[in-house]
Amino acid sequence: MAEEKQGAYVEDEFRRDTRYIPTRITADGQPDGFAAEAGRYRLVVSRACPWANRTVISRRLLGLEGAISMGICGPIHDADSWTFDLDPGGVDPVLGIPRLKDAYEARPDGYKPGVTVPAIVDTTTGQVVTNDFRQITEDFATQWTAFHREGAPDLYPEALRAEIDEVQQLVYDDVNNGVYRCGFAGKQDSYDRAYDRLFGRLDWLSERLSTRRYLVGDTITEADIRLFTTLARFDAVYHGHFKCNRSKLTEMPVLWAYARDLFQTPGFGDTTDFDQIKAHYYGTHLDINPTGVIPKGPDNSSWLTPHGREELGGRPFGDGTPPGPPPEAERVPEL
């Protein structure tokens, strides 16, 4: 299945299919023969997808735009594939294909689990190299260092990796994937369990972030990127569409301030497209929203209001600097 619902039901509980392509792109090309090389690979994403949005943020913060090109699929797709309907003629200008499925099918191993974004395609062969969203961003931070911009932050500092891994696993289980377990629950009991886990973890995160600006250490790390993409979609889609309705993000003061702090940091808000986010969830998940009607709200201008998180200290980019403006072709609509 192409959409983010890719998975199965076990006792009416949604279980995400995590059989991702294990191939990695590394600095020296080991162990799979794919070396980090400027101009060779194309990152394919959708602005709507939170898993893909992570890779867009990481690529921008690290300044990898010049080394890794980016193809952007539209927010609505069919049951088979994400498509390049935002491009002239509906064809990706670099890969020359109308459907991301074509790059998956070019693989010699007959990969079956589904056509997902993000995906990194080797432009020399037209084949998807990897779609493992968790590994992609870690490798951006650690394997592509030769191509990082001057002043790029360390998003996965070695001294903090154990804590980052621990925190982001909790976030993944209960929040990133937890909203989907709520939205796609097959029975009341499954929904209730997912709902309680989700808001229990959000309460835990609120407490953790009440005295610290970022999740781990005093700078932005991989953990913050992974939490942000779910928070950015919370009021727009998860609160109503996925029935995550104990509280809106705007009603959780610590998390709302934290999310605004990140949104107003270069690399976060300027990679977030609320219109495409809503179009995807409400227009693709027709089993949940049969009419396909896309709500006009909420009013997103409040994302730009002061957050006051500077009082907690911390340095967003550590010893580094903010990225410059995004390339013209990659800009999202301003609020």
CSV table of C-alpha atoms in Angstrom, one decimal:
chain,number,residue,atom,x,y,z
A,1,MET,CA,0.0,0.0,0.0
A,2,ALA,CA,1.4,3.4,-0.9
A,3,GLU,CA,0.0,5.5,1.8
A,4,GLU,CA,1.1,5.9,5.4
A,5,LYS,CA,-1.5,3.4,6.4
A,6,GLN,CA,0.9,0.7,5.2
A,7,GLY,CA,0.6,-2.1,7.8
A,8,ALA,CA,-1.7,-4.8,9.1
A,9,TYR,CA,-4.2,-5.4,11.9
A,10,VAL,CA,-3.4,-7.7,14.8
A,11,GLU,CA,-6.5,-8.2,17.0
A,12,ASP,CA,-7.9,-5.0,15.5
A,13,GLU,CA,-4.8,-3.0,16.4
A,14,PHE,CA,-3.0,-1.3,13.6
A,15,ARG,CA,0.6,-2.5,13.3
A,16,ARG,CA,2.9,-0.6,10.9
A,17,ASP,CA,4.8,-2.6,8.4
A,18,THR,CA,8.5,-1.9,9.1
A,19,ARG,CA,10.1,-4.1,6.4
A,20,TYR,CA,12.1,-1.3,4.9
A,21,ILE,CA,14.9,-1.7,2.4
A,22,PRO,CA,18.1,-2.3,4.6
A,23,THR,CA,20.6,-0.9,2.1
A,24,ARG,CA,22.5,2.1,3.4
A,25,ILE,CA,24.5,5.0,1.7
A,26,THR,CA,27.7,5.4,3.7
A,27,ALA,CA,30.8,7.6,3.5
A,28,ASP,CA,32.9,4.7,2.2
A,29,GLY,CA,30.2,2.7,0.4
A,30,GLN,CA,30.4,-0.1,2.9
A,31,PRO,CA,28.8,-2.6,3.3
A,32,ASP,CA,26.4,-2.3,0.3
A,33,GLY,CA,28.4,-0.5,-2.3
A,34,PHE,CA,26.5,2.8,-2.2
A,35,ALA,CA,28.9,5.7,-1.3
A,36,ALA,CA,27.9,9.2,-0.4
A,37,GLU,CA,28.5,11.1,-3.7
A,38,ALA,CA,27.3,14.6,-4.7
A,39,GLY,CA,24.8,14.5,-7.5
A,40,ARG,CA,24.2,10.8,-7.6
A,41,TYR,CA,21.1,10.4,-5.4
A,42,ARG,CA,17.7,11.9,-5.4
A,43,LEU,CA,15.6,12.1,-2.2
A,44,VAL,CA,11.9,11.6,-3.1
A,45,VAL,CA,9.4,13.0,-0.5
A,46,SER,CA,5.9,14.3,0.0
A,47,ARG,CA,5.4,17.5,2.0
A,48,ALA,CA,2.4,15.8,3.5
A,49,CYS,CA,4.2,12.8,5.0
A,50,PRO,CA,5.7,13.2,8.5
A,51,TRP,CA,8.3,10.5,7.9
A,52,ALA,CA,9.5,12.2,4.7
A,53,ASN,CA,9.3,15.7,6.4
A,54,ARG,CA,12.0,14.5,8.8
A,55,THR,CA,14.4,13.9,5.9
A,56,VAL,CA,13.6,17.3,4.4
A,57,ILE,CA,14.4,19.1,7.7
A,58,SER,CA,17.6,17.2,8.2
A,59,ARG,CA,18.8,17.8,4.6
A,60,ARG,CA,18.1,21.5,5.0
A,61,LEU,CA,19.7,21.9,8.4
A,62,LEU,CA,22.8,20.1,7.3
A,63,GLY,CA,23.0,22.0,4.0
A,64,LEU,CA,22.8,18.9,1.8
A,65,GLU,CA,20.7,20.6,-0.9
A,66,GLY,CA,23.6,20.9,-3.3
A,67,ALA,CA,24.6,17.2,-2.8
A,68,ILE,CA,21.3,15.5,-2.8
A,69,SER,CA,18.5,16.7,-5.1
A,70,MET,CA,14.9,16.4,-4.1
A,71,GLY,CA,11.8,15.3,-5.9
A,72,ILE,CA,8.4,16.2,-4.4
A,73,CYS,CA,5.4,14.0,-4.9
A,74,GLY,CA,1.9,15.4,-4.7
A,75,PRO,CA,-0.2,14.9,-1.5
A,76,ILE,CA,-2.8,12.7,-3.1
A,77,HIS,CA,-2.0,9.3,-4.5
A,78,ASP,CA,-3.8,6.2,-5.6
A,79,ALA,CA,-3.6,2.7,-4.1
A,80,ASP,CA,-0.4,1.9,-6.0
A,81,SER,CA,2.0,4.7,-5.7
A,82,TRP,CA,3.0,8.2,-4.8
A,83,THR,CA,3.0,10.3,-8.0
A,84,PHE,CA,4.9,13.3,-9.4
A,85,ASP,CA,1.7,15.2,-10.3
A,86,LEU,CA,3.2,18.5,-9.1
A,87,ASP,CA,5.8,18.5,-11.9
A,88,PRO,CA,5.1,19.6,-15.5
A,89,GLY,CA,3.5,16.7,-17.3
A,90,GLY,CA,3.4,14.7,-14.1
A,91,VAL,CA,6.9,13.4,-14.6
A,92,ASP,CA,9.9,13.9,-12.3
A,93,PRO,CA,12.4,16.0,-14.2
A,94,VAL,CA,15.4,14.1,-13.0
A,95,LEU,CA,14.2,10.5,-12.8
A,96,GLY,CA,12.0,10.8,-15.8
A,97,ILE,CA,9.2,8.7,-14.2
A,98,PRO,CA,5.5,9.6,-13.4
A,99,ARG,CA,5.3,7.2,-10.4
A,100,LEU,CA,7.6,6.4,-7.6
A,101,LYS,CA,6.6,2.8,-8.0
A,102,ASP,CA,8.7,2.7,-11.2
A,103,ALA,CA,11.9,3.2,-9.2
A,104,TYR,CA,10.8,0.5,-6.7
A,105,GLU,CA,10.1,-1.9,-9.5
A,106,ALA,CA,13.5,-1.2,-11.0
A,107,ARG,CA,15.1,-2.9,-8.1
A,108,PRO,CA,16.3,-6.5,-8.8
A,109,ASP,CA,15.0,-8.0,-5.6
A,110,GLY,CA,11.2,-7.6,-6.2
A,111,TYR,CA,10.6,-5.5,-3.1
A,112,LYS,CA,7.0,-6.0,-2.1
A,113,PRO,CA,5.9,-4.3,1.2
A,114,GLY,CA,4.8,-1.0,-0.5
A,115,VAL,CA,5.8,2.3,-2.2
A,116,THR,CA,6.7,4.7,0.6
A,117,VAL,CA,8.3,8.0,1.0
A,118,PRO,CA,10.9,9.1,1.8
A,119,ALA,CA,12.9,7.1,-0.7
A,120,ILE,CA,16.4,7.7,-2.0
A,121,VAL,CA,16.9,6.8,-5.7
A,122,ASP,CA,20.2,6.2,-7.4
A,123,THR,CA,19.9,8.4,-10.5
A,124,THR,CA,22.5,6.2,-12.3
A,125,THR,CA,20.3,3.2,-12.2
A,126,GLY,CA,16.9,4.6,-11.5
A,127,GLN,CA,16.5,2.2,-8.5
A,128,VAL,CA,15.4,3.0,-5.0
A,129,VAL,CA,18.4,2.4,-2.7
A,130,THR,CA,16.6,2.8,0.7
A,131,ASN,CA,13.3,3.8,2.2
A,132,ASP,CA,14.3,3.4,5.8
A,133,PHE,CA,13.3,6.8,7.1
A,134,ARG,CA,15.0,6.3,10.5
A,135,GLN,CA,18.3,5.2,9.0
A,136,ILE,CA,18.3,7.9,6.3
A,137,THR,CA,18.4,10.9,8.7
A,138,GLU,CA,21.0,9.3,10.9
A,139,ASP,CA,23.2,8.7,7.9
A,140,PHE,CA,22.6,12.3,6.7
A,141,ALA,CA,24.1,13.3,10.0
A,142,THR,CA,27.0,10.9,10.2
A,143,GLN,CA,27.8,9.6,6.7
A,144,TRP,CA,27.4,12.7,4.6
A,145,THR,CA,29.6,15.0,6.7
A,146,ALA,CA,32.0,15.7,3.7
A,147,PHE,CA,29.0,17.5,2.1
A,148,HIS,CA,27.6,19.3,5.1
A,149,ARG,CA,27.5,23.1,4.9
A,150,GLU,CA,29.9,25.2,6.9
A,151,GLY,CA,28.3,25.7,10.3
A,152,ALA,CA,26.1,22.6,10.0
A,153,PRO,CA,24.8,21.4,13.5
A,154,ASP,CA,25.6,18.0,14.9
A,155,LEU,CA,22.2,16.4,14.9
A,156,TYR,CA,23.3,13.1,16.2
A,157,PRO,CA,26.2,13.8,18.6
A,158,GLU,CA,28.1,10.7,19.6
A,159,ALA,CA,28.1,11.4,23.3
A,160,LEU,CA,24.3,11.7,23.4
A,161,ARG,CA,23.3,8.9,21.0
A,162,ALA,CA,22.2,6.5,23.6
A,163,GLU,CA,19.9,9.0,25.2
A,164,ILE,CA,18.6,10.2,21.8
A,165,ASP,CA,17.9,6.7,20.8
A,166,GLU,CA,16.0,6.0,24.0
A,167,VAL,CA,13.9,9.1,23.8
A,168,GLN,CA,13.1,8.9,20.2
A,169,GLN,CA,12.1,5.2,20.5
A,170,LEU,CA,9.5,6.2,23.1
A,171,VAL,CA,8.3,9.0,20.9
A,172,TYR,CA,8.1,6.7,17.9
A,173,ASP,CA,6.1,4.0,19.7
A,174,ASP,CA,3.6,6.2,21.5
A,175,VAL,CA,3.4,9.5,19.5
A,176,ASN,CA,4.7,9.2,15.9
A,177,ASN,CA,3.1,5.9,15.4
A,178,GLY,CA,0.6,6.3,18.3
A,179,VAL,CA,-1.6,8.8,16.3
A,180,TYR,CA,-1.9,6.2,13.6
A,181,ARG,CA,-2.9,3.5,16.0
A,182,CYS,CA,-5.7,5.8,17.2
A,183,GLY,CA,-6.8,6.8,13.7
A,184,PHE,CA,-6.8,3.3,12.2
A,185,ALA,CA,-8.0,1.3,15.3
A,186,GLY,CA,-10.3,-1.5,14.4
A,187,LYS,CA,-12.2,-1.7,17.7
A,188,GLN,CA,-12.9,0.5,20.7
A,189,ASP,CA,-10.5,-1.3,23.0
A,190,SER,CA,-7.7,-0.8,20.5
A,191,TYR,CA,-8.4,2.8,20.1
A,192,ASP,CA,-8.7,3.4,23.9
A,193,ARG,CA,-5.3,1.8,24.5
A,194,ALA,CA,-3.6,3.8,21.8
A,195,TYR,CA,-5.3,7.0,23.0
A,196,ASP,CA,-4.1,6.5,26.6
A,197,ARG,CA,-0.6,5.7,25.5
A,198,LEU,CA,-0.5,8.7,23.2
A,199,PHE,CA,-1.6,11.3,25.8
A,200,GLY,CA,0.4,9.6,28.6
A,201,ARG,CA,3.5,10.1,26.5
A,202,LEU,CA,2.6,13.7,25.6
A,203,ASP,CA,2.2,14.4,29.3
A,204,TRP,CA,5.6,12.9,29.9
A,205,LEU,CA,7.1,15.0,27.1
A,206,SER,CA,5.5,18.1,28.5
A,207,GLU,CA,7.0,17.5,31.9
A,208,ARG,CA,10.4,16.8,30.3
A,209,LEU,CA,10.3,19.9,28.2
A,210,SER,CA,9.1,22.2,31.0
A,211,THR,CA,12.7,22.7,32.2
A,212,ARG,CA,14.7,22.1,29.1
A,213,ARG,CA,14.5,23.7,25.7
A,214,TYR,CA,15.2,20.6,23.7
A,215,LEU,CA,14.6,16.9,24.2
A,216,VAL,CA,18.3,15.8,24.7
A,217,GLY,CA,21.1,18.2,25.5
A,218,ASP,CA,21.0,21.9,24.8
A,219,THR,CA,20.8,21.9,21.0
A,220,ILE,CA,18.5,20.6,18.3
A,221,THR,CA,19.0,16.9,17.7
A,222,GLU,CA,17.5,14.1,15.7
A,223,ALA,CA,15.0,13.5,18.6
A,224,ASP,CA,13.5,17.0,18.2
A,225,ILE,CA,13.1,16.6,14.4
A,226,ARG,CA,11.2,13.3,14.9
A,227,LEU,CA,8.8,14.8,17.5
A,228,PHE,CA,8.2,18.0,15.6
A,229,THR,CA,6.7,16.5,12.5
A,230,THR,CA,4.0,14.8,14.5
A,231,LEU,CA,3.3,18.0,16.5
A,232,ALA,CA,3.1,20.1,13.4
A,233,ARG,CA,0.2,17.8,12.1
A,234,PHE,CA,-1.6,17.5,15.4
A,235,ASP,CA,-4.2,20.1,15.3
A,236,ALA,CA,-4.5,20.1,11.5
A,237,VAL,CA,-5.3,16.4,11.1
A,238,TYR,CA,-4.6,14.1,14.1
A,239,HIS,CA,-6.9,15.9,16.6
A,240,GLY,CA,-10.0,15.4,14.4
A,241,HIS,CA,-9.2,13.0,11.6
A,242,PHE,CA,-7.5,10.5,13.9
A,243,LYS,CA,-9.7,11.1,17.0
A,244,CYS,CA,-6.7,12.3,19.1
A,245,ASN,CA,-9.0,14.7,20.8
A,246,ARG,CA,-8.3,14.9,24.5
A,247,SER,CA,-6.4,18.2,23.9
A,248,LYS,CA,-5.3,20.2,20.9
A,249,LEU,CA,-1.6,21.0,20.7
A,250,THR,CA,-2.6,24.6,21.3
A,251,GLU,CA,-4.1,23.5,24.6
A,252,MET,CA,-0.9,21.9,25.8
A,253,PRO,CA,1.1,24.9,26.8
A,254,VAL,CA,4.6,23.4,27.1
A,255,LEU,CA,4.4,21.4,23.9
A,256,TRP,CA,2.8,24.2,22.0
A,257,ALA,CA,5.6,26.6,23.0
A,258,TYR,CA,8.2,24.0,22.1
A,259,ALA,CA,6.6,23.3,18.7
A,260,ARG,CA,6.4,27.1,17.9
A,261,ASP,CA,10.1,27.5,18.9
A,262,LEU,CA,11.1,24.8,16.4
A,263,PHE,CA,8.6,26.0,13.7
A,264,GLN,CA,10.2,29.5,13.9
A,265,THR,CA,13.7,28.0,13.6
A,266,PRO,CA,15.0,27.9,10.0
A,267,GLY,CA,14.6,24.4,8.5
A,268,PHE,CA,11.4,23.5,10.3
A,269,GLY,CA,8.5,25.9,9.5
A,270,ASP,CA,9.9,26.6,6.1
A,271,THR,CA,9.6,22.9,5.2
A,272,THR,CA,6.0,22.5,6.5
A,273,ASP,CA,3.1,22.8,4.1
A,274,PHE,CA,-0.2,22.7,6.0
A,275,ASP,CA,-2.3,22.7,2.8
A,276,GLN,CA,-0.6,19.6,1.5
A,277,ILE,CA,-0.8,17.9,4.9
A,278,LYS,CA,-4.5,18.4,5.1
A,279,ALA,CA,-5.0,17.4,1.4
A,280,HIS,CA,-3.2,14.1,2.0
A,281,TYR,CA,-4.9,12.9,5.1
A,282,TYR,CA,-8.5,14.0,4.4
A,283,GLY,CA,-8.2,13.2,0.7
A,284,THR,CA,-6.5,9.9,0.8
A,285,HIS,CA,-7.8,8.2,3.9
A,286,LEU,CA,-11.3,7.8,2.5
A,287,ASP,CA,-12.1,4.9,4.8
A,288,ILE,CA,-12.0,7.5,7.6
A,289,ASN,CA,-13.2,10.5,5.7
A,290,PRO,CA,-15.5,9.0,2.9
A,291,THR,CA,-16.5,12.4,1.5
A,292,GLY,CA,-13.0,13.5,0.9
A,293,VAL,CA,-13.9,17.0,2.2
A,294,ILE,CA,-10.9,19.0,3.4
A,295,PRO,CA,-11.5,21.3,6.3
A,296,LYS,CA,-10.6,25.0,5.9
A,297,GLY,CA,-9.2,25.4,9.4
A,298,PRO,CA,-7.4,25.7,11.7
A,299,ASP,CA,-5.9,29.2,11.5
A,300,ASN,CA,-2.1,28.6,11.4
A,301,SER,CA,-1.0,32.2,12.0
A,302,SER,CA,-0.6,31.4,15.7
A,303,TRP,CA,2.5,29.3,14.8
A,304,LEU,CA,4.3,32.7,14.5
A,305,THR,CA,3.5,34.1,17.9
A,306,PRO,CA,6.2,34.5,20.5
A,307,HIS,CA,7.0,31.3,22.4
A,308,GLY,CA,9.3,32.4,25.2
A,309,ARG,CA,11.5,29.3,25.2
A,310,GLU,CA,14.7,31.3,24.9
A,311,GLU,CA,14.5,31.7,28.7
A,312,LEU,CA,15.3,28.0,29.1
A,313,GLY,CA,18.7,28.6,27.5
A,314,GLY,CA,20.1,26.2,24.9
A,315,ARG,CA,21.6,27.0,21.5
A,316,PRO,CA,19.6,25.7,18.5
A,317,PHE,CA,22.6,25.0,16.4
A,318,GLY,CA,25.2,24.6,19.0
A,319,ASP,CA,28.5,26.0,17.7
A,320,GLY,CA,27.0,26.1,14.2
A,321,THR,CA,24.8,28.5,12.4
A,322,PRO,CA,21.3,28.6,10.9
A,323,PRO,CA,20.9,27.5,7.3
A,324,GLY,CA,20.3,30.1,4.7
A,325,PRO,CA,17.0,30.5,2.8
A,326,PRO,CA,15.6,27.4,1.1
A,327,PRO,CA,16.1,27.1,-2.7
A,328,GLU,CA,13.4,28.9,-4.6
A,329,ALA,CA,12.0,25.7,-6.1
A,330,GLU,CA,11.7,24.2,-2.6
A,331,ARG,CA,9.9,27.0,-0.8
A,332,VAL,CA,6.5,26.4,0.9
A,333,PRO,CA,3.7,28.9,1.2
A,334,GLU,CA,4.2,31.5,4.0
A,335,LEU,CA,1.6,31.7,6.7
